[in-house]
mmCIF file with all atom_site columns, C-alpha atoms and ligand atoms in Angstrom:
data_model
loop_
_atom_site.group_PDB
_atom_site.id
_atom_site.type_symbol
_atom_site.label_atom_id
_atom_site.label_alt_id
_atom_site.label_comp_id
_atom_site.label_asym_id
_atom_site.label_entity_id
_atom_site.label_seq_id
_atom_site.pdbx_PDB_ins_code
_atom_site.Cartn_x
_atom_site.Cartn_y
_atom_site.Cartn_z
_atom_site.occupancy
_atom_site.B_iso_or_equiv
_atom_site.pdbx_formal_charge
_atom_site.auth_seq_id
_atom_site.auth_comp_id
_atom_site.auth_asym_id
_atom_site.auth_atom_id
_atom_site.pdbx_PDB_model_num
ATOM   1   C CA . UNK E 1 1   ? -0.410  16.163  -14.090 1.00 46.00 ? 245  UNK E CA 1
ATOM   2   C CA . UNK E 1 2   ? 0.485   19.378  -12.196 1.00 46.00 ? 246  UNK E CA 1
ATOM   3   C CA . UNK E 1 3   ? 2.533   22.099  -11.342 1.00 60.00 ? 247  UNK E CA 1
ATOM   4   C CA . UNK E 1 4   ? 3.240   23.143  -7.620  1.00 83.00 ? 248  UNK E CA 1
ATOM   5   C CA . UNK E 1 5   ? 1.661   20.240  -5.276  1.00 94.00 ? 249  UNK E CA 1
ATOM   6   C CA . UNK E 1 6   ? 1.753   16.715  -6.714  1.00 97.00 ? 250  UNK E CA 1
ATOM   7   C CA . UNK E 1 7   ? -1.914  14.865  -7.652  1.00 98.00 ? 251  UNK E CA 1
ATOM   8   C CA . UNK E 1 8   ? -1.612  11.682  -5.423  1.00 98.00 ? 252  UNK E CA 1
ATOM   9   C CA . UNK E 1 9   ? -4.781  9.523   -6.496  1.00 98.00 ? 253  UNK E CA 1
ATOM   10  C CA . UNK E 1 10  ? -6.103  7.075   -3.797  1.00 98.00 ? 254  UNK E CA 1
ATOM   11  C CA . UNK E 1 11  ? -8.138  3.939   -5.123  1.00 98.00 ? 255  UNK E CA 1
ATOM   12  C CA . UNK E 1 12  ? -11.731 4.500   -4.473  1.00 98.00 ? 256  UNK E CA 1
ATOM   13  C CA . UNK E 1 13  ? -13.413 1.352   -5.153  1.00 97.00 ? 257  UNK E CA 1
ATOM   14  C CA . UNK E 1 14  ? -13.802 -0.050  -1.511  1.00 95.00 ? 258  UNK E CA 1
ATOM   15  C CA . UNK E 1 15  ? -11.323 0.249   1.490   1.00 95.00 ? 259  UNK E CA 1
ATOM   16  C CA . UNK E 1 16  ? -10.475 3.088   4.099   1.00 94.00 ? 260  UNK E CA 1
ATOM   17  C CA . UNK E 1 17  ? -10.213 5.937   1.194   1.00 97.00 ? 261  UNK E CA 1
ATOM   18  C CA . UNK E 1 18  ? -11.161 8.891   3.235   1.00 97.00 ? 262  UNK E CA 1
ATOM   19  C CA . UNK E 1 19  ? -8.238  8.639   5.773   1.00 97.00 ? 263  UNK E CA 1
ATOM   20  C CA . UNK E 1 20  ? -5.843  8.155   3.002   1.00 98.00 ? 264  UNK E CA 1
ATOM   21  C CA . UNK E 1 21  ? -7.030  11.336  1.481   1.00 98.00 ? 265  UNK E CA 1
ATOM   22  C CA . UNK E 1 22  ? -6.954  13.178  4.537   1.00 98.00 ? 266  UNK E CA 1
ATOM   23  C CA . UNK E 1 23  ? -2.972  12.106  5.256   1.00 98.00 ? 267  UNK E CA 1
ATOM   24  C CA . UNK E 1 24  ? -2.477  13.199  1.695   1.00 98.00 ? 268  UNK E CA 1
ATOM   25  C CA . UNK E 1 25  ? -3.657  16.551  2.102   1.00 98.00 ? 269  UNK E CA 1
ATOM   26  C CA . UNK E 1 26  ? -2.092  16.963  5.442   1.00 98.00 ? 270  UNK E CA 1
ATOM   27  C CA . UNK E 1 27  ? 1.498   16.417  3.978   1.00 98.00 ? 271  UNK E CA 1
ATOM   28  C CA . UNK E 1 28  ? 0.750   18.904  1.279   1.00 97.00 ? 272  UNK E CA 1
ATOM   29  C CA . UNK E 1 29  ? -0.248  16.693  -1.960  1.00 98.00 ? 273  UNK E CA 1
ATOM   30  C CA . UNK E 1 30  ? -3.593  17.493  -4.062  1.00 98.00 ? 274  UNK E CA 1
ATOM   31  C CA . UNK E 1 31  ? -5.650  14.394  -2.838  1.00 98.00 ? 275  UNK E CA 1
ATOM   32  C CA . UNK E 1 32  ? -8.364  12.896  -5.176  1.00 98.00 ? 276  UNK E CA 1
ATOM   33  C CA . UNK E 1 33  ? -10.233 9.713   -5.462  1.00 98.00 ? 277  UNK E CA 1
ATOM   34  C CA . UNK E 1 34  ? -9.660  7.104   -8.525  1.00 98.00 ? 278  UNK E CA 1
ATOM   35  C CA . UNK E 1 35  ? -12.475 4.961   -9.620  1.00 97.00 ? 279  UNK E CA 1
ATOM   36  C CA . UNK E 1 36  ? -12.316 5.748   -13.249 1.00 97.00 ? 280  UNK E CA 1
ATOM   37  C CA . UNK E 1 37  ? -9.831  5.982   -16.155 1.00 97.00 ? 281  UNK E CA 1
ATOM   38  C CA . UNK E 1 38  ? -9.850  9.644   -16.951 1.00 97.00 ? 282  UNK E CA 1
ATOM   39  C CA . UNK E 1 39  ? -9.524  10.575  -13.040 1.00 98.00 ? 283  UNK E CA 1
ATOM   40  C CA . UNK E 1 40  ? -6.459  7.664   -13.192 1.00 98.00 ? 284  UNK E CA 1
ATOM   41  C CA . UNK E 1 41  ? -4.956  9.757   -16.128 1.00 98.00 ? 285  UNK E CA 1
ATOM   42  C CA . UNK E 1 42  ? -4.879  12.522  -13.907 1.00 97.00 ? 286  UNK E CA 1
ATOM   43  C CA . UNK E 1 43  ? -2.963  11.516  -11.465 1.00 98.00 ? 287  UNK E CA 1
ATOM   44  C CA . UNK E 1 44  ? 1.023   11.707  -10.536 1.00 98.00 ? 288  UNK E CA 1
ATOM   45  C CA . UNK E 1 45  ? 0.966   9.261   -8.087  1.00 98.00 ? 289  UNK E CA 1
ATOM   46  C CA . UNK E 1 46  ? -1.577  6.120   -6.657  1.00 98.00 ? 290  UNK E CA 1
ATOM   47  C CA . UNK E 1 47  ? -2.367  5.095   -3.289  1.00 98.00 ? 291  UNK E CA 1
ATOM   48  C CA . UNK E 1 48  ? -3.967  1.590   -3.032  1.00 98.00 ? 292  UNK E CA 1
ATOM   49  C CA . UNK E 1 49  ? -5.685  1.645   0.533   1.00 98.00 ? 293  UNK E CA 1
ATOM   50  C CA . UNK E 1 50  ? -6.398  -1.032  2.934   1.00 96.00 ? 294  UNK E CA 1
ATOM   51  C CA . UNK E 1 51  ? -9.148  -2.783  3.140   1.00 95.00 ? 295  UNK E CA 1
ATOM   52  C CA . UNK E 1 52  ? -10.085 -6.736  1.031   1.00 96.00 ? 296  UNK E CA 1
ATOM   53  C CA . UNK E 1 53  ? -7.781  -7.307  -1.229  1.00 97.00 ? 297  UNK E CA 1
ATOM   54  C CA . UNK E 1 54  ? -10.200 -9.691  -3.297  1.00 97.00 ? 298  UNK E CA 1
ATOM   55  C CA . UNK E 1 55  ? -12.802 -7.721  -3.039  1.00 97.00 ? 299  UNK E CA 1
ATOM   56  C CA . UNK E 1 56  ? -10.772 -4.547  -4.657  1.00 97.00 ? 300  UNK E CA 1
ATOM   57  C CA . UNK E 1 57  ? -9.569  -7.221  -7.158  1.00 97.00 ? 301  UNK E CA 1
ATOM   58  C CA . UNK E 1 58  ? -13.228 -7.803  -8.202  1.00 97.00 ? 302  UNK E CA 1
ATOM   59  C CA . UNK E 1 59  ? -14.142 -4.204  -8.701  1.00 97.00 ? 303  UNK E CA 1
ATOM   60  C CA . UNK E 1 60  ? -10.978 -3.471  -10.425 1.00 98.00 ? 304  UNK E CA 1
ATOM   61  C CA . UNK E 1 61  ? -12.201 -5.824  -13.087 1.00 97.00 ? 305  UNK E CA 1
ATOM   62  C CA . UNK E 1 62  ? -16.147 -4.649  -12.886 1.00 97.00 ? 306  UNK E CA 1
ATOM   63  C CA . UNK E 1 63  ? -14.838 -0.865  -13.431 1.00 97.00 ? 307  UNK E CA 1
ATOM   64  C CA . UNK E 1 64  ? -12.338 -1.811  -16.374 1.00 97.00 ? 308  UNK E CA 1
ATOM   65  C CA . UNK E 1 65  ? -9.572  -0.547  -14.398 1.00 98.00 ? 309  UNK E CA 1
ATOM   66  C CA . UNK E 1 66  ? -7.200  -3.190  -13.703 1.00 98.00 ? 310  UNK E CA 1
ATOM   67  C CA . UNK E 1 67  ? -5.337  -2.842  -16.955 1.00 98.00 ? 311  UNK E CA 1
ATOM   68  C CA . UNK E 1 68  ? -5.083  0.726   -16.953 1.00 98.00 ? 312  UNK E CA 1
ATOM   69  C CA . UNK E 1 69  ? -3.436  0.729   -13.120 1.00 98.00 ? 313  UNK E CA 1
ATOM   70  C CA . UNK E 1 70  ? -1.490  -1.231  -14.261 1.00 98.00 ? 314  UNK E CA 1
ATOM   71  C CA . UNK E 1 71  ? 0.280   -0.007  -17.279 1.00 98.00 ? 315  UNK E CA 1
ATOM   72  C CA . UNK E 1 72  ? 0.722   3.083   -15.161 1.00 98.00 ? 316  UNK E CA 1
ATOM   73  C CA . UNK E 1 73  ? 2.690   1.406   -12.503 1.00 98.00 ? 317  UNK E CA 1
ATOM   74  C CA . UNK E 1 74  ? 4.770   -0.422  -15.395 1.00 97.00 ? 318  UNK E CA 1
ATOM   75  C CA . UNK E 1 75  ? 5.086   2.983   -16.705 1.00 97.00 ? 319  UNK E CA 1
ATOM   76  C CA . UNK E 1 76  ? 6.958   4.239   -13.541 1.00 97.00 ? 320  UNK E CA 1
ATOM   77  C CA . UNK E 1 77  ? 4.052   5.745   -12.247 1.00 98.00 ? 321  UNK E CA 1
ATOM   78  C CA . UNK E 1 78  ? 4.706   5.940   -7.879  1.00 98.00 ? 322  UNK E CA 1
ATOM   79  C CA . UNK E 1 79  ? 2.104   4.014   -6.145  1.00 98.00 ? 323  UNK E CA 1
ATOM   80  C CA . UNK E 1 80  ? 1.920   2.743   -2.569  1.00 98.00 ? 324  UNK E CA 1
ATOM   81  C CA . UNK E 1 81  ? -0.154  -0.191  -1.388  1.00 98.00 ? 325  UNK E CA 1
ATOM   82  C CA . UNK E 1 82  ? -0.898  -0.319  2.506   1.00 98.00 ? 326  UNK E CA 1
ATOM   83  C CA . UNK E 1 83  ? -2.343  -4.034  4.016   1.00 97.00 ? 327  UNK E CA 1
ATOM   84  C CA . UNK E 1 84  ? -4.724  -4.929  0.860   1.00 97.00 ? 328  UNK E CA 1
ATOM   85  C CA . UNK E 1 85  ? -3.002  -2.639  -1.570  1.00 98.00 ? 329  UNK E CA 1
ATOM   86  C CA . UNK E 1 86  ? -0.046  -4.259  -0.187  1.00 98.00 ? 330  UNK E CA 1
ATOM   87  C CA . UNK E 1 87  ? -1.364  -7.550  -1.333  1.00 98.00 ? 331  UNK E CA 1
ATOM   88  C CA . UNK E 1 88  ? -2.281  -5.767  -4.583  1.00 98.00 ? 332  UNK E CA 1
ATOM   89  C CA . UNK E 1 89  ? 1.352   -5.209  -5.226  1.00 98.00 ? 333  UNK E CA 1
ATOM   90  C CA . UNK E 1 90  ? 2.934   -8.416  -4.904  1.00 98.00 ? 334  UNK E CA 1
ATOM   91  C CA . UNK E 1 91  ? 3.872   -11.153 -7.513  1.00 98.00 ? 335  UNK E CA 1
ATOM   92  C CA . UNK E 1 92  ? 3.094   -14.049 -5.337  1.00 98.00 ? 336  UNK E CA 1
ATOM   93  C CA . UNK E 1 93  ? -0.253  -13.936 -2.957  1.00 98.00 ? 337  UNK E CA 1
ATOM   94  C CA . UNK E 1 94  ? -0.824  -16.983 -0.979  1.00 97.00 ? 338  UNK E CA 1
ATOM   95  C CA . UNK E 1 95  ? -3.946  -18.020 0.836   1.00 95.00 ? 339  UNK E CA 1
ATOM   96  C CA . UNK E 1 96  ? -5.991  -16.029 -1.483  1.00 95.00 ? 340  UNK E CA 1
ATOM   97  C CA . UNK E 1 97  ? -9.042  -16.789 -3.525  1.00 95.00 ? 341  UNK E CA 1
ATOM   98  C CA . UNK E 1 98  ? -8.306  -19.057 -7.015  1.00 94.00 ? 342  UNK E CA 1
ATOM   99  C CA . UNK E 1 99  ? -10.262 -16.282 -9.068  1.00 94.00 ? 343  UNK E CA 1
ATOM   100 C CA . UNK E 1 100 ? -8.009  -12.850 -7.492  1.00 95.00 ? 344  UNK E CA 1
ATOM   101 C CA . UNK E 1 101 ? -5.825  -11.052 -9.472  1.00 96.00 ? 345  UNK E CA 1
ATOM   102 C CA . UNK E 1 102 ? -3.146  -8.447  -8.373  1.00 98.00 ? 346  UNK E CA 1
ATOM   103 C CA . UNK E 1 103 ? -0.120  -6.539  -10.035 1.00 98.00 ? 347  UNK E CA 1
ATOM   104 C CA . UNK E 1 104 ? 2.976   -7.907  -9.593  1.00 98.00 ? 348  UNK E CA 1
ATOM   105 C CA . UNK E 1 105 ? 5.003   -4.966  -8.926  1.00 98.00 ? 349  UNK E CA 1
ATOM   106 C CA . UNK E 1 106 ? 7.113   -5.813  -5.746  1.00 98.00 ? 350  UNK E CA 1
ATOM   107 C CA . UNK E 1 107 ? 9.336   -9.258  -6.684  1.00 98.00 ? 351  UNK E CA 1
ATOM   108 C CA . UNK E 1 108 ? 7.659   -10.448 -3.266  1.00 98.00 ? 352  UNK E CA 1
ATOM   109 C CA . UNK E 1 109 ? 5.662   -13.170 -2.103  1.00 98.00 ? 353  UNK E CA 1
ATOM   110 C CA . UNK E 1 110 ? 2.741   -12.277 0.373   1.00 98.00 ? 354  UNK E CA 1
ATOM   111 C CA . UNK E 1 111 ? 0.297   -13.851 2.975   1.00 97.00 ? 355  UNK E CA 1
ATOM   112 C CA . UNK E 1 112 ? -2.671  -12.578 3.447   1.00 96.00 ? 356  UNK E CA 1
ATOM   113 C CA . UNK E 1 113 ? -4.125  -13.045 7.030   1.00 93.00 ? 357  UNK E CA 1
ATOM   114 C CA . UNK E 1 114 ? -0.678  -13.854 8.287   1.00 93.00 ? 358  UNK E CA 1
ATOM   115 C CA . UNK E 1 115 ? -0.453  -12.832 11.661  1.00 89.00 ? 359  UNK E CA 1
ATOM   116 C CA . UNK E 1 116 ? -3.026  -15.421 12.383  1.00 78.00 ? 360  UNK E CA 1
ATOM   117 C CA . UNK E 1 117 ? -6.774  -15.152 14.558  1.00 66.00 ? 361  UNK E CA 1
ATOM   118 C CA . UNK E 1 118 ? -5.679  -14.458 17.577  1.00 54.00 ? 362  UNK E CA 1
ATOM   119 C CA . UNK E 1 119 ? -4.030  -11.311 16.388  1.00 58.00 ? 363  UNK E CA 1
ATOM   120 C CA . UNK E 1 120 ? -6.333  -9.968  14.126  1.00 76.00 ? 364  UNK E CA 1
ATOM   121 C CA . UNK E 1 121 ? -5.486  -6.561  15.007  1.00 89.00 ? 365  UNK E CA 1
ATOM   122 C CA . UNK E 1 122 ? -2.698  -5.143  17.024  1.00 91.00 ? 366  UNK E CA 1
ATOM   123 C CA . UNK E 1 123 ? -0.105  -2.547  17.181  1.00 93.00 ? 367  UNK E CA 1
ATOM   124 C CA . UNK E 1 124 ? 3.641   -2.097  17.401  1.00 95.00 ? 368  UNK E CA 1
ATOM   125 C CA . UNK E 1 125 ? 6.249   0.709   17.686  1.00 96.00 ? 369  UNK E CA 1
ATOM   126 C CA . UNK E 1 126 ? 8.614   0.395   14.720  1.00 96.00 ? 370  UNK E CA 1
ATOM   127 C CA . UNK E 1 127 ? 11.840  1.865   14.020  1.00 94.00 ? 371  UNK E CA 1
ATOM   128 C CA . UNK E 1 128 ? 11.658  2.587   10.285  1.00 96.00 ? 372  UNK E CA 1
ATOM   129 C CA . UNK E 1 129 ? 15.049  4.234   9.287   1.00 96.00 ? 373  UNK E CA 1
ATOM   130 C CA . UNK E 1 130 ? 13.785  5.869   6.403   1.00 96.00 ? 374  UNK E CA 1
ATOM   131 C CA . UNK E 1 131 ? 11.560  7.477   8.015   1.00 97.00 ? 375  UNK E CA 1
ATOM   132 C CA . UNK E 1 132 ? 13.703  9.210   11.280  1.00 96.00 ? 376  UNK E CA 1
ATOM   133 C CA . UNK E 1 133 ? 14.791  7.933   14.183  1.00 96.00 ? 377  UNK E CA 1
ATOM   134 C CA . UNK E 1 134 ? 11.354  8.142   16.061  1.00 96.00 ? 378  UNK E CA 1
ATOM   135 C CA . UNK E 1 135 ? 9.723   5.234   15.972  1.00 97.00 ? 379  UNK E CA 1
ATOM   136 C CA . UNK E 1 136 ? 6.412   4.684   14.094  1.00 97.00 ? 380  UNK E CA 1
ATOM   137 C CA . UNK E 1 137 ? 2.749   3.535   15.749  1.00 97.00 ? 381  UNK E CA 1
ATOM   138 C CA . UNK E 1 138 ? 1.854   1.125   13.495  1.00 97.00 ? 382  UNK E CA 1
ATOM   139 C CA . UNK E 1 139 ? -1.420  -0.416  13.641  1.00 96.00 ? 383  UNK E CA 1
ATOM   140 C CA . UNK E 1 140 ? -1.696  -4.317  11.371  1.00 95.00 ? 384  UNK E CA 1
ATOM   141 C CA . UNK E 1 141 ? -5.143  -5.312  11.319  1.00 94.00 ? 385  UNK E CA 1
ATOM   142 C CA . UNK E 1 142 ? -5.657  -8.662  9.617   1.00 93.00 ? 386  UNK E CA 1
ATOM   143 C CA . UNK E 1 143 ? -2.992  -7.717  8.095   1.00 95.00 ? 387  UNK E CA 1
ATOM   144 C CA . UNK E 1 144 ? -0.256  -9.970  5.194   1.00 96.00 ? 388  UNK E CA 1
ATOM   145 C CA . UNK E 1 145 ? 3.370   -10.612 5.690   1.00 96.00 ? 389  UNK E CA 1
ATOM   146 C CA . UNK E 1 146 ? 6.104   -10.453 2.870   1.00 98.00 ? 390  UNK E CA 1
ATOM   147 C CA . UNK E 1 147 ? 7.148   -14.209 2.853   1.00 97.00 ? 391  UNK E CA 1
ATOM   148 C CA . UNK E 1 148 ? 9.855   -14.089 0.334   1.00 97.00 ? 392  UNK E CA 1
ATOM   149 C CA . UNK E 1 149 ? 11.465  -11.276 -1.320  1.00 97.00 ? 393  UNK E CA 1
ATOM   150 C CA . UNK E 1 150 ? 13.190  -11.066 -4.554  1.00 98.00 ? 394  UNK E CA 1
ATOM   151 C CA . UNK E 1 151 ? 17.051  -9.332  -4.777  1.00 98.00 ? 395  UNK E CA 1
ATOM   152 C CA . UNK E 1 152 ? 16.117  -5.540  -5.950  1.00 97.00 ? 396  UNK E CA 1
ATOM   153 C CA . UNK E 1 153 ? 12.843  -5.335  -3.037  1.00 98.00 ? 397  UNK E CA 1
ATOM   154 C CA . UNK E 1 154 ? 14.512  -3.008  -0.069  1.00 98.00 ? 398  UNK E CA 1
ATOM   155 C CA . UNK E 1 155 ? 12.919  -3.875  3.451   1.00 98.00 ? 399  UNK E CA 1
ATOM   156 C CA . UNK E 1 156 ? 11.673  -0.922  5.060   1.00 98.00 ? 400  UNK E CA 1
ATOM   157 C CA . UNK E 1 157 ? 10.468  -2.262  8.349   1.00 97.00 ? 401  UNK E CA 1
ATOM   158 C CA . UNK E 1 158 ? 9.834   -5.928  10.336  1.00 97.00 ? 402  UNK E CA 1
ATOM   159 C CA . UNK E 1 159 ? 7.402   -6.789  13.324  1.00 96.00 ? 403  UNK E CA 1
ATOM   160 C CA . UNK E 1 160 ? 8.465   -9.520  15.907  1.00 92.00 ? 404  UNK E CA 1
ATOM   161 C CA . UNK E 1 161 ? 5.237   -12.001 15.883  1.00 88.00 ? 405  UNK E CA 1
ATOM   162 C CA . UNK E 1 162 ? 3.828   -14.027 18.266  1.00 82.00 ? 406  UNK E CA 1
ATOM   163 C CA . UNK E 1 163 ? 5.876   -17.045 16.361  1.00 83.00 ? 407  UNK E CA 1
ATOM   164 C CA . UNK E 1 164 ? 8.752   -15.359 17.801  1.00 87.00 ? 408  UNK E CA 1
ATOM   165 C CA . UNK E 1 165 ? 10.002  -14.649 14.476  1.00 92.00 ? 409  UNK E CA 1
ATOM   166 C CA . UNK E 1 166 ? 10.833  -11.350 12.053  1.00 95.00 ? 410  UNK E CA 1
ATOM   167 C CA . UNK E 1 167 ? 8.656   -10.716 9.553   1.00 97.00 ? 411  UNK E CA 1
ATOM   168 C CA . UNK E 1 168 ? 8.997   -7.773  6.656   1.00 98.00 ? 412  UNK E CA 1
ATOM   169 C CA . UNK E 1 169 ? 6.319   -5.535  6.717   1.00 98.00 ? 413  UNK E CA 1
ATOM   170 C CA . UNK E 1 170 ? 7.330   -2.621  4.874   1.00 98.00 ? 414  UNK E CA 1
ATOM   171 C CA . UNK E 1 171 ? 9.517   -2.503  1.227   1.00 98.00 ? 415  UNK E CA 1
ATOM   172 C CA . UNK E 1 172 ? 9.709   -0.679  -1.546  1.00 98.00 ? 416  UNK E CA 1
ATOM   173 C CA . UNK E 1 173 ? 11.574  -1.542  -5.168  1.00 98.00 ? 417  UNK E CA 1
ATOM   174 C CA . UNK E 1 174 ? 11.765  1.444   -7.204  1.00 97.00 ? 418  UNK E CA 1
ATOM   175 C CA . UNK E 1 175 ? 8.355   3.051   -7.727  1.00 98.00 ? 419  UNK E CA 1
ATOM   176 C CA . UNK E 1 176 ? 6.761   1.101   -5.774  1.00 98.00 ? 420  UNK E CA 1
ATOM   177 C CA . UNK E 1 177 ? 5.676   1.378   -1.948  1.00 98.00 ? 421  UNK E CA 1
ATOM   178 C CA . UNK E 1 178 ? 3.953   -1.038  0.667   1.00 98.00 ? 422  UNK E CA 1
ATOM   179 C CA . UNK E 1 179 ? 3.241   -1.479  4.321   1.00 98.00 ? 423  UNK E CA 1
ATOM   180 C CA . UNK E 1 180 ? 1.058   -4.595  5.620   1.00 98.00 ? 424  UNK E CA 1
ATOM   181 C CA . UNK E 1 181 ? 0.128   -1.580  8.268   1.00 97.00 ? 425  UNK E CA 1
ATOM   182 C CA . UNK E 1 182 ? -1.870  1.001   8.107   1.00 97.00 ? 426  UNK E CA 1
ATOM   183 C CA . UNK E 1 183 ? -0.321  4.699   8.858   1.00 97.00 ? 427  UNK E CA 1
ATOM   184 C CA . UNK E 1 184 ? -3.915  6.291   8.124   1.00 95.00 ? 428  UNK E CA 1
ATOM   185 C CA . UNK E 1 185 ? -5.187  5.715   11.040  1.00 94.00 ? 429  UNK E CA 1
ATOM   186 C CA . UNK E 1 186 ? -2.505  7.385   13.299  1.00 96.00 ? 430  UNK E CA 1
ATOM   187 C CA . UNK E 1 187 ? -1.645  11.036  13.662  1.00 95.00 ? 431  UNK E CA 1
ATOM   188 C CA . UNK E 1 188 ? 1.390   10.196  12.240  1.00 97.00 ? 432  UNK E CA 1
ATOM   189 C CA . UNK E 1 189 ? 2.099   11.518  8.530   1.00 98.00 ? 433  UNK E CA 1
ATOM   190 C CA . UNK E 1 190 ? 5.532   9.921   7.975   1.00 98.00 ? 434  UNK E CA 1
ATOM   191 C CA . UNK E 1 191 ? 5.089   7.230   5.234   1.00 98.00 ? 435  UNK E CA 1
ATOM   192 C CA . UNK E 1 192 ? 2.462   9.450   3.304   1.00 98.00 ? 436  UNK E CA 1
ATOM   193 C CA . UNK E 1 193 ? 5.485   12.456  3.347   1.00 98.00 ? 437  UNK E CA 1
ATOM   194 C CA . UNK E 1 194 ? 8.080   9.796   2.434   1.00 98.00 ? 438  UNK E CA 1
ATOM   195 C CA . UNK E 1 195 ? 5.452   8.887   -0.514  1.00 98.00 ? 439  UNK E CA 1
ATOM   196 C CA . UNK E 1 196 ? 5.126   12.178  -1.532  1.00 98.00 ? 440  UNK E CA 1
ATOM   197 C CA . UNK E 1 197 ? 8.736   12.718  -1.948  1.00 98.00 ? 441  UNK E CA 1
ATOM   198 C CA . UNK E 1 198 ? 8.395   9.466   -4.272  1.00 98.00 ? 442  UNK E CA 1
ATOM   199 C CA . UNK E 1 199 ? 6.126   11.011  -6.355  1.00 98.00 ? 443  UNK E CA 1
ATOM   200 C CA . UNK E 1 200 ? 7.910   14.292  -6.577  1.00 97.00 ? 444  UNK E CA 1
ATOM   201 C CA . UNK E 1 201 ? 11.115  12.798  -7.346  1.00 96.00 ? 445  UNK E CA 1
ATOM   202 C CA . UNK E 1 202 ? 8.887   11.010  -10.326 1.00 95.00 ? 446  UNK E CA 1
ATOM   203 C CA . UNK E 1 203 ? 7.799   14.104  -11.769 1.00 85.00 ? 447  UNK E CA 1
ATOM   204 C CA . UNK E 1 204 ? 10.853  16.952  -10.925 1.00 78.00 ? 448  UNK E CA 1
HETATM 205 N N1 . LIG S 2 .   ? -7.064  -9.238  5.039   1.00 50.67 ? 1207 LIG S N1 1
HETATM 206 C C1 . LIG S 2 .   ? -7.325  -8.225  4.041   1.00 50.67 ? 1207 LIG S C1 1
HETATM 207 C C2 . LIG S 2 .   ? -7.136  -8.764  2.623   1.00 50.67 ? 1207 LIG S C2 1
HETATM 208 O O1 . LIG S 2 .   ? -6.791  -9.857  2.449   1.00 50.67 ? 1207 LIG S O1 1
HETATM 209 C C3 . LIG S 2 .   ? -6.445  -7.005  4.240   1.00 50.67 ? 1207 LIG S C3 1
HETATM 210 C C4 . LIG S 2 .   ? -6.799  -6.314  5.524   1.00 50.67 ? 1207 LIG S C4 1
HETATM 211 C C5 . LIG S 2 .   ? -6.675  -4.829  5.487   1.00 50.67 ? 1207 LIG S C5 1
HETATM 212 O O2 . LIG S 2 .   ? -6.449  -4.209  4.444   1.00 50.67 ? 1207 LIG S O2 1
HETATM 213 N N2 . LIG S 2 .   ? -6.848  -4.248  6.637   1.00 50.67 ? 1207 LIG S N2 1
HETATM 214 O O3 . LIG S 2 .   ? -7.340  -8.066  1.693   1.00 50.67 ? 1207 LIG S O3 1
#
């Protein structure tokens, strides 16, 4: 843990890492990458990036580190989950493989894939209060919904679909973060400063 600039951890087992780490720095953190306990231990703060979900679940297990994530999060340890990590975060994950395992720290339900083939990938302009009155580029790409939420999750942001329909894709519920987009591949540094304030909050 550290004095002056936070330690903000992102998940290096698989997933867009680098571009997480670069944000990171940017906004004025101390950016490292996780893949073992003692570098976990080290860390104020944890950034679960996108990339597969069940994939990250399977490595989490090979590495011996799903436990100790884990126990940090339940410990009040910040963390923020974009698109897989999002997934990563919820306590209900539909249309996911029977052997995945995530952390249940958002009361939320979650589909992966949601937005359906077509729409693999696309991009919307979001107002996100929290974040200013600007509106964010936000780029989903094969990215989940939140399906249901429980009472104490606060919705952040929602993207009209091509079912015509609302659908939450950005929350938070105390220590925890998540986006089903990704802001690490834009210029734009907003969520990752708004995460950083998390995790200074945590530790002032
Ligand atoms: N579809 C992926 C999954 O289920 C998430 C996609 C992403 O992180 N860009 O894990």
């Amino acid at each position: 843990m550290s004095a002056g600039a936070p330690t903000i951890g992102v998940l290096a087992l698989q997933g867009d890492v680098a571009e997480h780490l670069r944000h990171l720095e940017t906004v004025g953190a101390r950016a490292v990458p996780v893949r073992r306990r003692s570098e976990l231990d080290a860390v104020d703060g944890l950034v679960l990036p996108g990339g597969e979900s069940t994939a990250m679940s399977k490595l989490l297990g090979v590495y011996d580190m799903h436990e100790p994530v884990a126990e940090r999060i339940e410990s009040g340890m910040p963390v923020y989950g974009s698109c897989a990590g999002m997934i990563l975060l919820a306590s209900t994950v539909l249309d996911t493989r029977a052997d995945a395992t995530w952390f249940s720290a958002i009361d939320m339900t979650v589909r992966r894939n949601a937005f359906g083939r077509q729409v693999d990938s696309f991009e919307a302009d979001l107002v996100v209060d929290a974040l200013g009155p600007e509106p964010l580029r936000t780029v989903f790409i094969r990215a989940p919904w939140v399906e249901t939420l429980g009472p104490d999750v606060d919705v952040l942001a929602s993207v009209r679909a091509s079912d015509g329909a609302d659908h939450v894709v950005a929350v938070r519920q105390d220590n925890a973060l998540a986006t089903s987009f990704h802001p690490e591949v834009t210029d734009d540094v907003r969520v990752h400063r708004y995460f950083l304030d998390m995790v200074r909050q945590s530790t002032s």
